[in-house]
mmCIF file of C-alpha atoms in Angstrom:
data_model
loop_
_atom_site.group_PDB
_atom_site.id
_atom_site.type_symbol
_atom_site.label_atom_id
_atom_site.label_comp_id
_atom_site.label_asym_id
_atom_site.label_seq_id
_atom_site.Cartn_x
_atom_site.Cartn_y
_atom_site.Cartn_z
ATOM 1 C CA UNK D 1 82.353 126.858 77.851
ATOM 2 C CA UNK D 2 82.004 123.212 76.851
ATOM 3 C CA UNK D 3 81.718 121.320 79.549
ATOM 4 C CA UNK D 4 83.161 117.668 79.613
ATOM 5 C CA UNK D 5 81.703 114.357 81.227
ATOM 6 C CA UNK D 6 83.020 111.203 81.952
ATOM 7 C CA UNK D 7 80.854 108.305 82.016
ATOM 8 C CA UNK D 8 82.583 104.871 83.522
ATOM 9 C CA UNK D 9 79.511 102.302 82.175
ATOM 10 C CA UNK D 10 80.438 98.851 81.672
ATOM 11 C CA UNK D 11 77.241 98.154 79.852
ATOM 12 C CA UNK D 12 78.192 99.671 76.709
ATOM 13 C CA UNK D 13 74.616 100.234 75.171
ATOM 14 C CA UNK D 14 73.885 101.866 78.745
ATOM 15 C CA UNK D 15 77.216 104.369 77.755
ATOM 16 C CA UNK D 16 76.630 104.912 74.396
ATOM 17 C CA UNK D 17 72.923 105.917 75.063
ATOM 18 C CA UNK D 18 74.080 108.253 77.491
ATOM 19 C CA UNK D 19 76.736 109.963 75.711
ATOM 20 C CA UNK D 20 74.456 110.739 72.700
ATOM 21 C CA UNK D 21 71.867 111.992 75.162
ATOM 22 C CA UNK D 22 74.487 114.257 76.340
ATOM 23 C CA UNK D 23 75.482 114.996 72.840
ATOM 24 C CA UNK D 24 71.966 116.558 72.395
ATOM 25 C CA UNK D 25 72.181 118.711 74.878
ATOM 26 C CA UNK D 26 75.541 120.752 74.050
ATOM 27 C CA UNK D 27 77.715 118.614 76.399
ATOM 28 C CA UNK D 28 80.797 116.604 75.607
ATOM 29 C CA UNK D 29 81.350 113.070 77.191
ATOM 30 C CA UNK D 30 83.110 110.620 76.744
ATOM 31 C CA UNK D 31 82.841 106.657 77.882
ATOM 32 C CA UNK D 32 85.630 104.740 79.601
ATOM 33 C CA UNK D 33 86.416 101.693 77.391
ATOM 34 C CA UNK D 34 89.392 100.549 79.540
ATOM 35 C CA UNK D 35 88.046 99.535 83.141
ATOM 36 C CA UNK D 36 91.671 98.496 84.177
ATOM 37 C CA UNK D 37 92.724 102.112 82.970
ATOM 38 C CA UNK D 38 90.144 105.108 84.335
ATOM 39 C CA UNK D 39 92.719 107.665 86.000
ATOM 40 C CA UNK D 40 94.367 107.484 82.630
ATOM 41 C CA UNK D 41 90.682 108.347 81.030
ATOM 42 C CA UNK D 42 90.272 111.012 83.778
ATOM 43 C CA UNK D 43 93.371 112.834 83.389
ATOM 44 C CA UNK D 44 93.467 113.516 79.451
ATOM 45 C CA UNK D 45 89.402 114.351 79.841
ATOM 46 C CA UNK D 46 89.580 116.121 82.766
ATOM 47 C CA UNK D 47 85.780 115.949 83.484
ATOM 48 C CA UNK D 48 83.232 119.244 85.407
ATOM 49 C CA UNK D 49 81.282 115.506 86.286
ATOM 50 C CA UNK D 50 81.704 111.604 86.385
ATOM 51 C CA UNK D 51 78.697 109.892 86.074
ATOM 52 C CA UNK D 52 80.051 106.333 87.878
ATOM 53 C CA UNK D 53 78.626 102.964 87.955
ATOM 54 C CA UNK D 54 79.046 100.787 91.051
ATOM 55 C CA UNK D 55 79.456 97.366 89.879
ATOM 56 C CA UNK D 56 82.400 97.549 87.377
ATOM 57 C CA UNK D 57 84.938 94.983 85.931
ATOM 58 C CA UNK D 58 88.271 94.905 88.145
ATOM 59 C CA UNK D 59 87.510 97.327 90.588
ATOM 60 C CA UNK D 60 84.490 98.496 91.812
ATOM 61 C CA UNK D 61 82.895 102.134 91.284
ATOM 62 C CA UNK D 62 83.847 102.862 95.449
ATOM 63 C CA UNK D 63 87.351 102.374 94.439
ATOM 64 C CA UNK D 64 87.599 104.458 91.665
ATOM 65 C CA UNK D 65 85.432 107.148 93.089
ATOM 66 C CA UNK D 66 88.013 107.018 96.060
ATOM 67 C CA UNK D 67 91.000 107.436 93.566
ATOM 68 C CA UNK D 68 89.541 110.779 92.102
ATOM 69 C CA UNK D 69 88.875 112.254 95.384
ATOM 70 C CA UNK D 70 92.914 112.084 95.731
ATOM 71 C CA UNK D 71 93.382 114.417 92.747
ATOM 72 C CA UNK D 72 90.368 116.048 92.270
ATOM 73 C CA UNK D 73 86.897 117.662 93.710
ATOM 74 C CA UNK D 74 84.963 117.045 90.361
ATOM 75 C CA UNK D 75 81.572 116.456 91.051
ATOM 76 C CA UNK D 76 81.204 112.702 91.023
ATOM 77 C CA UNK D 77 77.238 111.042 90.280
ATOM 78 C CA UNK D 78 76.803 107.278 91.133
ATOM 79 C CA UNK D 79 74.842 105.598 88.295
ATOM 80 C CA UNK D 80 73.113 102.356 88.820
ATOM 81 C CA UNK D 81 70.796 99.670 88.330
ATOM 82 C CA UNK D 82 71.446 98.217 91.413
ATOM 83 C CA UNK D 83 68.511 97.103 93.804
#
């Protein structure tokens, strides 16, 4: 089974780092690019596990994290630099 990730980064270096990290290690993920956009990202990926930043453009990481709860029980991992 491949399993799939969804990272929502803003920081692009931060994302692609990540998703060739992943990359080594047999998994398949894939970076948001449109922050306006993410159900659309979640539905065609349809992530086992969103890795989720909280300070994004638009709308925060709360809000989208709130929107996948009403469709879906995928595993959801805040991801920040935050203090």
């Amino acid at each position: 089974m491949e399993y799939r990730i969804l990272i929502v980064e803003d920081e692009q270096g931060i994302a692609r780092a990540v998703c060739s990290a992943m990359a080594r290690w047999g998994l398949n993920a894939e970076a948001v690019t449109d922050f306006r956009h993410i159900m659309e990202d979640f539905e065609r990926v349809q992530p086992h596990l969103v890795l989720l930043d909280i300070s994004l453009p638009f709308m925060n990481g709360y809000h989208w994290c709130a929107e996948i709860r009403k469709v879906s029980a995928v595993p959801v991992i805040f991801v920040s630099s935050a203090s």
